[in-house]
Each structure stands twice: as structure tokens, then as C-alpha cells.
Amino acid sequence: MIENVFSGSDISEFRIWMGWADRYVILTHMGPDGDAIGSSLGLYHYLKSKGKEVVVIVPDSAPDYLMWLPGAQDIRVFADDPDASEDLVYKADVICCLDFNVVGRIGKIAASFLYSKAKKFLLDHHPYPGANYDVILSHPEASSTSELVFHLICALGGFKSIDKDLAQCIYTGIMTDTGALSYNSNNSNLFMVVAHLLEKGVDKDLTYRRVYNTYSESRLRLQGYVLNEKMQILADCSTSLITLDDDELRRFNYKKGDTEGFVNMPLQINGVLMSAFFREDKEQGVIKLSFRSVGDVPCNRFSSDVFNGGGHQNAAGGEFHGTLDEAVARFRKGLEKWSKSDEECIRILFAK
Ligand code: 5GP
Ligand code: MN
């Protein structure tokens, strides 16, 4: 029997809003990934099936490998028409915030979000939710926000209204946030959710191929270059570092999403327990930082201690304002500081 993570009282306010609220805006984080888009479109389909006016607004566009998802063509990119998007945010009755914890993660949408008089609802699995919401359903132990959307819909009595399109969006979010059920997914309840989604018509093998096996040739060559020439192994601290500057990205005809997954690769090496990937984003004038770790090593703490970033224990990120070389220098200093720690979860990085 599937166990719902939400009790009746958790969702009582949302249920009341559903009674009177007609206009819904769904927001998700910058650089939207499979879970951000999957959870947003899952909830989008549900609210539409209930006759609601609903729009998904993202700060910047989703990568191509997600644009085949049902409803993806209806997503509004804030940056494409900020005035019209702001208007929708102001006029919304309810704003659903999915897959992010703090408003800093929605970039320029934050100003209109904070100003809007709409009811604000957070549904998320990142730790440390912010305070700008009327209702917060935060479950860091969940595999993904998409899994939480499934539970929310069921708690609202909507299991029957989950059709193949909706199930497809939710499955994609679960798949991408768990590396196709290879991490963050040691949970029989999650597999029951997945079983239900398959029964609704999702083809999980096809979903995998559509998301992971649609690379361009230049993307795969960039991966080869990274592994051959750019991956540094800092054996003394069980850590790896990959950097890519703008020239290198151009050389390989970089497109949004092309470096997705690079940060995970060094963890395939025996003895590497933490991995960092820094990418120069010239358009936004920042260095994008990604961290991954294994087991008890808290890469989110490294990200927040050293770069003011955040995330989950084993998957974190942040931004650095400065040059790539400066980011690397800060990274090395951060590791040096960590090497003096006497906390067990950090010491394992330096144990010989
Ligand atoms: P990714 O490496 O896939 O970009 O991000 C991994 C995780 O790190 C995300 O799920 C999110 O929790 C967190 N994250 C990514 N970028 C940022 C950021 O700029 N600030 C904070 N606080 N967290 C981030
Ligand atoms: Mn997520």
C-alpha cells in the first residue's frame, strides 16, 4: 500500500484555495532541470484538469532535452516578456513554488513574487525553506519535487485524474533527480509511486532514451575533452575538480544543458568522494558551481561555507562572482580549511 507523505491537515489550506482560487502561477528555479520542469508540468496538468487558469513561468528557458514533455511548449520564459509575466504574477490567486527553497533561486521573478498578494505555496525537497510563503510543504527526504506533486495530487483525491501526460512529467522529474533511480531513491514507497506511473502509461525506457540519449556530437566530444584533459584529481582530499571557460565551451558549440551530468562523472572513480564542476557563464557574468558527494560527505556545507551556495547533502551548487581562477583559488582555500576540521563527515575526505 502506498503511503502518502502528506496528512489531511498538511493540505487543508491548499484544498480551501482550490475551492475559490481560479488563477494559478507555477514558478520554478533558474536553470530549470528535469525535476523543476517535470514537477511544474505535473501540477500544471492537474490544475488544468480541475478547470483552473494556470501558467508555468520559468526564469530562463528549459534545456531542449525536456521540451518534448507534454505542456512544455506552453511554458512562459520570464526573460522573454518580463512585463506580461509580472502581470500574471500580480494577478494570480495562488502562486505555487516548486523545486526551490529561497526566492533568490527565481532570479528576476522574485521582485514581482514578493510584491504579489497571491496566496503563496511552497512544495519542495531542498532543506532550509525560506519564509516568504503562506504554506510550506518541505520534505528534504523526498527523491524529488515531482514525487511530492504525485503525493499532493493523491492527497487532494486526484489519483484518478492523473493521465499519461501528467504521469510522464512526474516520472521524468523523479528519473532525472535520482540518476534514473540510482541515488536518493532507496525507498520502496517511491518505487510504488513509479509503479503507478507505469500503470498510467509511462514508458520508462523511452523516457530514459529521450532524456539521456539525445546528445549532439559536440556535447559528447566535450565530455571526452573534459575527462581527458580537464578533470583534476586531488587525491589528498578525495576530491575532483573540472573547470570549463567560455572559450572551451564555444569550441565545442556549447548549448544549454550540455554540461549536465559532468559533475557526477568523477564519482565513478574509486576513492573520489566529492566532485566540483565550475563553468564560466559569460552571458550572466558568473561562474556556475556544482558539487556532488558520496554518503555522509556534506557538499552542501562546502558550497555554503566557501561560496555562500546551498543544496542537498550530496548535490549542491552556487554562483561565484569573479574569474574562474579566483573561484579555483577560493575552492583550494576552502579545502585547506576543511582539512583542519575534526568532524567525521569531513575527515573522511582526508583519511589516507
Ligand atoms: P546543479 O549542480 O544541478 O546545478 O545543482 C544541484 C543542487 O544545488 C540544486 O538542486 C540546488 O539545490 C542547489 N543549487 C544549485 N545552484 C544553486 C545556487 O546558486 N544557490 C543555492 N543556494 N543552491 C544551488
Ligand atoms: Mn529537485
JSON list of N, CA and C in Angstrom, two decimals, residues 231-235 237-242 262-278 290-307 312-316 331-332 334-336 338-339 345-346 348-350:
[
{"chain": "A", "resi": 231, "resn": "MET", "atom": "N", "xyz": [39.84, 17.05, -16.09]},
{"chain": "A", "resi": 231, "resn": "MET", "atom": "CA", "xyz": [39.49, 16.51, -14.77]},
{"chain": "A", "resi": 231, "resn": "MET", "atom": "C", "xyz": [40.75, 16.43, -13.90]},
{"chain": "A", "resi": 232, "resn": "GLN", "atom": "N", "xyz": [40.73, 17.15, -12.80]},
{"chain": "A", "resi": 232, "resn": "GLN", "atom": "CA", "xyz": [41.87, 17.09, -11.86]},
{"chain": "A", "resi": 232, "resn": "GLN", "atom": "C", "xyz": [41.44, 16.25, -10.66]},
{"chain": "A", "resi": 233, "resn": "ILE", "atom": "N", "xyz": [42.32, 15.34, -10.26]},
{"chain": "A", "resi": 233, "resn": "ILE", "atom": "CA", "xyz": [42.02, 14.54, -9.07]},
{"chain": "A", "resi": 233, "resn": "ILE", "atom": "C", "xyz": [42.93, 15.03, -7.94]},
{"chain": "A", "resi": 234, "resn": "LEU", "atom": "N", "xyz": [42.31, 15.53, -6.90]},
{"chain": "A", "resi": 234, "resn": "LEU", "atom": "CA", "xyz": [43.07, 16.00, -5.74]},
{"chain": "A", "resi": 234, "resn": "LEU", "atom": "C", "xyz": [43.06, 14.85, -4.73]},
{"chain": "A", "resi": 235, "resn": "ALA", "atom": "N", "xyz": [44.00, 13.94, -4.93]},
{"chain": "A", "resi": 235, "resn": "ALA", "atom": "CA", "xyz": [43.95, 12.66, -4.19]},
{"chain": "A", "resi": 235, "resn": "ALA", "atom": "C", "xyz": [44.03, 12.88, -2.67]},
{"chain": "A", "resi": 237, "resn": "CYS", "atom": "N", "xyz": [42.63, 14.92, -0.91]},
{"chain": "A", "resi": 237, "resn": "CYS", "atom": "CA", "xyz": [41.35, 15.25, -0.27]},
{"chain": "A", "resi": 237, "resn": "CYS", "atom": "C", "xyz": [40.19, 14.53, -0.96]},
{"chain": "A", "resi": 238, "resn": "SER", "atom": "N", "xyz": [40.47, 13.43, -1.60]},
{"chain": "A", "resi": 238, "resn": "SER", "atom": "CA", "xyz": [39.42, 12.58, -2.21]},
{"chain": "A", "resi": 238, "resn": "SER", "atom": "C", "xyz": [38.42, 13.39, -3.04]},
{"chain": "A", "resi": 239, "resn": "THR", "atom": "N", "xyz": [38.97, 14.42, -3.68]},
{"chain": "A", "resi": 239, "resn": "THR", "atom": "CA", "xyz": [38.10, 15.38, -4.36]},
{"chain": "A", "resi": 239, "resn": "THR", "atom": "C", "xyz": [38.56, 15.57, -5.81]},
{"chain": "A", "resi": 240, "resn": "SER", "atom": "N", "xyz": [37.63, 15.88, -6.68]},
{"chain": "A", "resi": 240, "resn": "SER", "atom": "CA", "xyz": [37.99, 16.17, -8.07]},
{"chain": "A", "resi": 240, "resn": "SER", "atom": "C", "xyz": [37.47, 17.55, -8.45]},
{"chain": "A", "resi": 241, "resn": "LEU", "atom": "N", "xyz": [38.10, 18.13, -9.46]},
{"chain": "A", "resi": 241, "resn": "LEU", "atom": "CA", "xyz": [37.68, 19.45, -9.94]},
{"chain": "A", "resi": 241, "resn": "LEU", "atom": "C", "xyz": [37.74, 19.47, -11.46]},
{"chain": "A", "resi": 242, "resn": "ILE", "atom": "N", "xyz": [36.66, 19.97, -12.05]},
{"chain": "A", "resi": 242, "resn": "ILE", "atom": "CA", "xyz": [36.63, 20.21, -13.50]},
{"chain": "A", "resi": 242, "resn": "ILE", "atom": "C", "xyz": [36.26, 21.67, -13.70]},
{"chain": "A", "resi": 262, "resn": "PHE", "atom": "N", "xyz": [28.14, 16.26, -15.94]},
{"chain": "A", "resi": 262, "resn": "PHE", "atom": "CA", "xyz": [29.61, 16.18, -15.90]},
{"chain": "A", "resi": 262, "resn": "PHE", "atom": "C", "xyz": [30.12, 16.05, -14.47]},
{"chain": "A", "resi": 263, "resn": "VAL", "atom": "N", "xyz": [29.46, 16.77, -13.56]},
{"chain": "A", "resi": 263, "resn": "VAL", "atom": "CA", "xyz": [29.94, 16.79, -12.17]},
{"chain": "A", "resi": 263, "resn": "VAL", "atom": "C", "xyz": [29.84, 15.41, -11.52]},
{"chain": "A", "resi": 264, "resn": "ASN", "atom": "N", "xyz": [28.94, 14.57, -12.04]},
{"chain": "A", "resi": 264, "resn": "ASN", "atom": "CA", "xyz": [28.80, 13.23, -11.44]},
{"chain": "A", "resi": 264, "resn": "ASN", "atom": "C", "xyz": [29.91, 12.27, -11.87]},
{"chain": "A", "resi": 265, "resn": "MET", "atom": "N", "xyz": [30.52, 12.54, -13.03]},
{"chain": "A", "resi": 265, "resn": "MET", "atom": "CA", "xyz": [31.41, 11.52, -13.61]},
{"chain": "A", "resi": 265, "resn": "MET", "atom": "C", "xyz": [32.60, 11.15, -12.72]},
{"chain": "A", "resi": 266, "resn": "PRO", "atom": "N", "xyz": [33.30, 12.11, -12.11]},
{"chain": "A", "resi": 266, "resn": "PRO", "atom": "CA", "xyz": [34.46, 11.72, -11.30]},
{"chain": "A", "resi": 266, "resn": "PRO", "atom": "C", "xyz": [34.12, 10.82, -10.12]},
{"chain": "A", "resi": 267, "resn": "LEU", "atom": "N", "xyz": [32.86, 10.82, -9.69]},
{"chain": "A", "resi": 267, "resn": "LEU", "atom": "CA", "xyz": [32.48, 9.96, -8.57]},
{"chain": "A", "resi": 267, "resn": "LEU", "atom": "C", "xyz": [32.51, 8.48, -8.95]},
{"chain": "A", "resi": 268, "resn": "GLN", "atom": "N", "xyz": [32.67, 8.22, -10.24]},
{"chain": "A", "resi": 268, "resn": "GLN", "atom": "CA", "xyz": [32.82, 6.82, -10.68]},
{"chain": "A", "resi": 268, "resn": "GLN", "atom": "C", "xyz": [34.21, 6.28, -10.33]},
{"chain": "A", "resi": 269, "resn": "ILE", "atom": "N", "xyz": [35.13, 7.19, -9.96]},
{"chain": "A", "resi": 269, "resn": "ILE", "atom": "CA", "xyz": [36.49, 6.75, -9.63]},
{"chain": "A", "resi": 269, "resn": "ILE", "atom": "C", "xyz": [36.54, 6.31, -8.18]},
{"chain": "A", "resi": 270, "resn": "ASN", "atom": "N", "xyz": [37.12, 5.15, -7.97]},
{"chain": "A", "resi": 270, "resn": "ASN", "atom": "CA", "xyz": [37.27, 4.64, -6.62]},
{"chain": "A", "resi": 270, "resn": "ASN", "atom": "C", "xyz": [38.07, 5.65, -5.78]},
{"chain": "A", "resi": 271, "resn": "GLY", "atom": "N", "xyz": [37.53, 6.06, -4.66]},
{"chain": "A", "resi": 271, "resn": "GLY", "atom": "CA", "xyz": [38.27, 6.97, -3.78]},
{"chain": "A", "resi": 271, "resn": "GLY", "atom": "C", "xyz": [37.88, 8.43, -3.95]},
{"chain": "A", "resi": 272, "resn": "VAL", "atom": "N", "xyz": [37.16, 8.78, -5.00]},
{"chain": "A", "resi": 272, "resn": "VAL", "atom": "CA", "xyz": [36.70, 10.17, -5.12]},
{"chain": "A", "resi": 272, "resn": "VAL", "atom": "C", "xyz": [35.35, 10.29, -4.40]},
{"chain": "A", "resi": 273, "resn": "LEU", "atom": "N", "xyz": [35.33, 11.16, -3.38]},
{"chain": "A", "resi": 273, "resn": "LEU", "atom": "CA", "xyz": [34.13, 11.27, -2.54]},
{"chain": "A", "resi": 273, "resn": "LEU", "atom": "C", "xyz": [33.41, 12.60, -2.72]},
{"chain": "A", "resi": 274, "resn": "MET", "atom": "N", "xyz": [34.12, 13.56, -3.34]},
{"chain": "A", "resi": 274, "resn": "MET", "atom": "CA", "xyz": [33.46, 14.85, -3.61]},
{"chain": "A", "resi": 274, "resn": "MET", "atom": "C", "xyz": [33.95, 15.35, -4.97]},
{"chain": "A", "resi": 275, "resn": "SER", "atom": "N", "xyz": [33.02, 15.92, -5.72]},
{"chain": "A", "resi": 275, "resn": "SER", "atom": "CA", "xyz": [33.35, 16.39, -7.06]},
{"chain": "A", "resi": 275, "resn": "SER", "atom": "C", "xyz": [32.84, 17.81, -7.23]},
{"chain": "A", "resi": 276, "resn": "ALA", "atom": "N", "xyz": [33.67, 18.63, -7.90]},
{"chain": "A", "resi": 276, "resn": "ALA", "atom": "CA", "xyz": [33.26, 20.02, -8.16]},
{"chain": "A", "resi": 276, "resn": "ALA", "atom": "C", "xyz": [33.40, 20.30, -9.65]},
{"chain": "A", "resi": 277, "resn": "PHE", "atom": "N", "xyz": [32.45, 21.08, -10.16]},
{"chain": "A", "resi": 277, "resn": "PHE", "atom": "CA", "xyz": [32.48, 21.46, -11.57]},
{"chain": "A", "resi": 277, "resn": "PHE", "atom": "C", "xyz": [32.18, 22.95, -11.67]},
{"chain": "A", "resi": 278, "resn": "PHE", "atom": "N", "xyz": [33.09, 23.71, -12.28]},
{"chain": "A", "resi": 278, "resn": "PHE", "atom": "CA", "xyz": [32.91, 25.16, -12.41]},
{"chain": "A", "resi": 278, "resn": "PHE", "atom": "C", "xyz": [32.81, 25.52, -13.89]},
{"chain": "A", "resi": 290, "resn": "SER", "atom": "N", "xyz": [28.92, 23.57, -9.33]},
{"chain": "A", "resi": 290, "resn": "SER", "atom": "CA", "xyz": [28.15, 22.38, -8.99]},
{"chain": "A", "resi": 290, "resn": "SER", "atom": "C", "xyz": [29.01, 21.47, -8.12]},
{"chain": "A", "resi": 291, "resn": "PHE", "atom": "N", "xyz": [28.39, 20.89, -7.13]},
{"chain": "A", "resi": 291, "resn": "PHE", "atom": "CA", "xyz": [29.11, 19.96, -6.24]},
{"chain": "A", "resi": 291, "resn": "PHE", "atom": "C", "xyz": [28.29, 18.67, -6.09]},
{"chain": "A", "resi": 292, "resn": "ARG", "atom": "N", "xyz": [29.00, 17.57, -6.00]},
{"chain": "A", "resi": 292, "resn": "ARG", "atom": "CA", "xyz": [28.36, 16.29, -5.71]},
{"chain": "A", "resi": 292, "resn": "ARG", "atom": "C", "xyz": [29.24, 15.57, -4.68]},
{"chain": "A", "resi": 293, "resn": "SER", "atom": "N", "xyz": [28.63, 14.73, -3.86]},
{"chain": "A", "resi": 293, "resn": "SER", "atom": "CA", "xyz": [29.42, 13.99, -2.89]},
{"chain": "A", "resi": 293, "resn": "SER", "atom": "C", "xyz": [28.77, 12.64, -2.66]},
{"chain": "A", "resi": 294, "resn": "VAL", "atom": "N", "xyz": [29.50, 11.83, -1.91]},
{"chain": "A", "resi": 294, "resn": "VAL", "atom": "CA", "xyz": [29.06, 10.45, -1.67]},
{"chain": "A", "resi": 294, "resn": "VAL", "atom": "C", "xyz": [28.78, 10.29, -0.18]},
{"chain": "A", "resi": 295, "resn": "GLY", "atom": "N", "xyz": [27.73, 9.58, 0.16]},
{"chain": "A", "resi": 295, "resn": "GLY", "atom": "CA", "xyz": [27.45, 9.20, 1.55]},
{"chain": "A", "resi": 295, "resn": "GLY", "atom": "C", "xyz": [27.32, 10.39, 2.47]},
{"chain": "A", "resi": 296, "resn": "ASP", "atom": "N", "xyz": [28.08, 10.35, 3.58]},
{"chain": "A", "resi": 296, "resn": "ASP", "atom": "CA", "xyz": [27.93, 11.37, 4.62]},
{"chain": "A", "resi": 296, "resn": "ASP", "atom": "C", "xyz": [28.61, 12.71, 4.31]},
{"chain": "A", "resi": 297, "resn": "VAL", "atom": "N", "xyz": [29.43, 12.74, 3.27]},
{"chain": "A", "resi": 297, "resn": "VAL", "atom": "CA", "xyz": [30.16, 14.00, 2.97]},
{"chain": "A", "resi": 297, "resn": "VAL", "atom": "C", "xyz": [29.15, 15.08, 2.55]},
{"chain": "A", "resi": 298, "resn": "PRO", "atom": "N", "xyz": [29.09, 16.20, 3.31]},
{"chain": "A", "resi": 298, "resn": "PRO", "atom": "CA", "xyz": [28.05, 17.20, 3.03]},
{"chain": "A", "resi": 298, "resn": "PRO", "atom": "C", "xyz": [28.54, 18.27, 2.04]},
{"chain": "A", "resi": 299, "resn": "CYS", "atom": "N", "xyz": [28.39, 18.02, 0.75]},
{"chain": "A", "resi": 299, "resn": "CYS", "atom": "CA", "xyz": [28.89, 19.02, -0.21]},
{"chain": "A", "resi": 299, "resn": "CYS", "atom": "C", "xyz": [28.07, 20.30, -0.16]},
{"chain": "A", "resi": 300, "resn": "ASN", "atom": "N", "xyz": [26.84, 20.22, 0.36]},
{"chain": "A", "resi": 300, "resn": "ASN", "atom": "CA", "xyz": [26.07, 21.47, 0.50]},
{"chain": "A", "resi": 300, "resn": "ASN", "atom": "C", "xyz": [26.72, 22.38, 1.54]},
{"chain": "A", "resi": 301, "resn": "ARG", "atom": "N", "xyz": [27.35, 21.77, 2.55]},
{"chain": "A", "resi": 301, "resn": "ARG", "atom": "CA", "xyz": [28.03, 22.62, 3.55]},
{"chain": "A", "resi": 301, "resn": "ARG", "atom": "C", "xyz": [29.29, 23.23, 2.96]},
{"chain": "A", "resi": 302, "resn": "PHE", "atom": "N", "xyz": [29.98, 22.46, 2.11]},
{"chain": "A", "resi": 302, "resn": "PHE", "atom": "CA", "xyz": [31.16, 23.04, 1.45]},
{"chain": "A", "resi": 302, "resn": "PHE", "atom": "C", "xyz": [30.71, 24.23, 0.60]},
{"chain": "A", "resi": 303, "resn": "SER", "atom": "N", "xyz": [29.63, 24.02, -0.16]},
{"chain": "A", "resi": 303, "resn": "SER", "atom": "CA", "xyz": [29.13, 25.07, -1.03]},
{"chain": "A", "resi": 303, "resn": "SER", "atom": "C", "xyz": [28.72, 26.31, -0.23]},
{"chain": "A", "resi": 304, "resn": "SER", "atom": "N", "xyz": [28.06, 26.09, 0.91]},
{"chain": "A", "resi": 304, "resn": "SER", "atom": "CA", "xyz": [27.60, 27.26, 1.67]},
{"chain": "A", "resi": 304, "resn": "SER", "atom": "C", "xyz": [28.75, 27.90, 2.46]},
{"chain": "A", "resi": 305, "resn": "ASP", "atom": "N", "xyz": [29.65, 27.07, 3.04]},
{"chain": "A", "resi": 305, "resn": "ASP", "atom": "CA", "xyz": [30.77, 27.63, 3.81]},
{"chain": "A", "resi": 305, "resn": "ASP", "atom": "C", "xyz": [31.69, 28.46, 2.91]},
{"chain": "A", "resi": 306, "resn": "VAL", "atom": "N", "xyz": [31.95, 27.94, 1.72]},
{"chain": "A", "resi": 306, "resn": "VAL", "atom": "CA", "xyz": [33.02, 28.53, 0.89]},
{"chain": "A", "resi": 306, "resn": "VAL", "atom": "C", "xyz": [32.46, 29.51, -0.14]},
{"chain": "A", "resi": 307, "resn": "PHE", "atom": "N", "xyz": [31.25, 29.23, -0.65]},
{"chain": "A", "resi": 307, "resn": "PHE", "atom": "CA", "xyz": [30.74, 30.04, -1.77]},
{"chain": "A", "resi": 307, "resn": "PHE", "atom": "C", "xyz": [29.36, 30.63, -1.50]},
{"chain": "A", "resi": 312, "resn": "HIS", "atom": "N", "xyz": [21.42, 20.10, -1.50]},
{"chain": "A", "resi": 312, "resn": "HIS", "atom": "CA", "xyz": [21.24, 18.88, -0.70]},
{"chain": "A", "resi": 312, "resn": "HIS", "atom": "C", "xyz": [22.61, 18.37, -0.23]},
{"chain": "A", "resi": 313, "resn": "GLN", "atom": "N", "xyz": [22.58, 17.42, 0.71]},
{"chain": "A", "resi": 313, "resn": "GLN", "atom": "CA", "xyz": [23.85, 16.89, 1.23]},
{"chain": "A", "resi": 313, "resn": "GLN", "atom": "C", "xyz": [24.77, 16.38, 0.11]},
{"chain": "A", "resi": 314, "resn": "ASN", "atom": "N", "xyz": [24.21, 15.67, -0.86]},
{"chain": "A", "resi": 314, "resn": "ASN", "atom": "CA", "xyz": [25.04, 15.06, -1.90]},
{"chain": "A", "resi": 314, "resn": "ASN", "atom": "C", "xyz": [24.97, 15.78, -3.26]},
{"chain": "A", "resi": 315, "resn": "ALA", "atom": "N", "xyz": [24.22, 16.86, -3.35]},
{"chain": "A", "resi": 315, "resn": "ALA", "atom": "CA", "xyz": [24.14, 17.60, -4.63]},
{"chain": "A", "resi": 315, "resn": "ALA", "atom": "C", "xyz": [23.88, 19.06, -4.31]},
{"chain": "A", "resi": 316, "resn": "ALA", "atom": "N", "xyz": [24.87, 19.89, -4.60]},
{"chain": "A", "resi": 316, "resn": "ALA", "atom": "CA", "xyz": [24.73, 21.30, -4.23]},
{"chain": "A", "resi": 316, "resn": "ALA", "atom": "C", "xyz": [25.27, 22.18, -5.34]},
{"chain": "A", "resi": 331, "resn": "PHE", "atom": "N", "xyz": [38.25, 27.73, -3.93]},
{"chain": "A", "resi": 331, "resn": "PHE", "atom": "CA", "xyz": [37.96, 26.31, -3.74]},
{"chain": "A", "resi": 331, "resn": "PHE", "atom": "C", "xyz": [39.10, 25.62, -2.99]},
{"chain": "A", "resi": 332, "resn": "ARG", "atom": "N", "xyz": [40.34, 25.90, -3.42]},
{"chain": "A", "resi": 332, "resn": "ARG", "atom": "CA", "xyz": [41.50, 25.26, -2.78]},
{"chain": "A", "resi": 332, "resn": "ARG", "atom": "C", "xyz": [41.63, 25.73, -1.33]},
{"chain": "A", "resi": 334, "resn": "GLY", "atom": "N", "xyz": [39.20, 26.67, 0.53]},
{"chain": "A", "resi": 334, "resn": "GLY", "atom": "CA", "xyz": [38.10, 26.02, 1.26]},
{"chain": "A", "resi": 334, "resn": "GLY", "atom": "C", "xyz": [38.48, 24.60, 1.67]},
{"chain": "A", "resi": 335, "resn": "LEU", "atom": "N", "xyz": [39.14, 23.89, 0.76]},
{"chain": "A", "resi": 335, "resn": "LEU", "atom": "CA", "xyz": [39.55, 22.52, 1.08]},
{"chain": "A", "resi": 335, "resn": "LEU", "atom": "C", "xyz": [40.61, 22.53, 2.18]},
{"chain": "A", "resi": 336, "resn": "GLU", "atom": "N", "xyz": [41.51, 23.51, 2.10]},
{"chain": "A", "resi": 336, "resn": "GLU", "atom": "CA", "xyz": [42.55, 23.60, 3.11]},
{"chain": "A", "resi": 336, "resn": "GLU", "atom": "C", "xyz": [41.92, 23.81, 4.50]},
{"chain": "A", "resi": 338, "resn": "TRP", "atom": "N", "xyz": [38.88, 22.98, 5.34]},
{"chain": "A", "resi": 338, "resn": "TRP", "atom": "CA", "xyz": [38.18, 21.75, 5.70]},
{"chain": "A", "resi": 338, "resn": "TRP", "atom": "C", "xyz": [39.14, 20.68, 6.21]},
{"chain": "A", "resi": 339, "resn": "SER", "atom": "N", "xyz": [40.39, 20.71, 5.71]},
{"chain": "A", "resi": 339, "resn": "SER", "atom": "CA", "xyz": [41.35, 19.66, 6.11]},
{"chain": "A", "resi": 339, "resn": "SER", "atom": "C", "xyz": [41.67, 19.75, 7.60]},
{"chain": "A", "resi": 345, "resn": "CYS", "atom": "N", "xyz": [32.38, 13.52, 9.21]},
{"chain": "A", "resi": 345, "resn": "CYS", "atom": "CA", "xyz": [31.88, 13.54, 7.83]},
{"chain": "A", "resi": 345, "resn": "CYS", "atom": "C", "xyz": [32.80, 14.32, 6.89]},
{"chain": "A", "resi": 346, "resn": "ILE", "atom": "N", "xyz": [33.66, 15.15, 7.46]},
{"chain": "A", "resi": 346, "resn": "ILE", "atom": "CA", "xyz": [34.62, 15.91, 6.64]},
{"chain": "A", "resi": 346, "resn": "ILE", "atom": "C", "xyz": [35.98, 15.20, 6.64]},
{"chain": "A", "resi": 348, "resn": "ILE", "atom": "N", "xyz": [36.65, 12.16, 6.57]},
{"chain": "A", "resi": 348, "resn": "ILE", "atom": "CA", "xyz": [36.80, 11.03, 5.63]},
{"chain": "A", "resi": 348, "resn": "ILE", "atom": "C", "xyz": [37.41, 11.45, 4.30]},
{"chain": "A", "resi": 349, "resn": "LEU", "atom": "N", "xyz": [37.26, 12.73, 3.97]},
{"chain": "A", "resi": 349, "resn": "LEU", "atom": "CA", "xyz": [37.87, 13.20, 2.72]},
{"chain": "A", "resi": 349, "resn": "LEU", "atom": "C", "xyz": [39.40, 13.17, 2.80]},
{"chain": "A", "resi": 350, "resn": "PHE", "atom": "N", "xyz": [39.92, 13.32, 4.00]},
{"chain": "A", "resi": 350, "resn": "PHE", "atom": "CA", "xyz": [41.38, 13.48, 4.17]},
{"chain": "A", "resi": 350, "resn": "PHE", "atom": "C", "xyz": [42.06, 12.23, 4.75]}
]
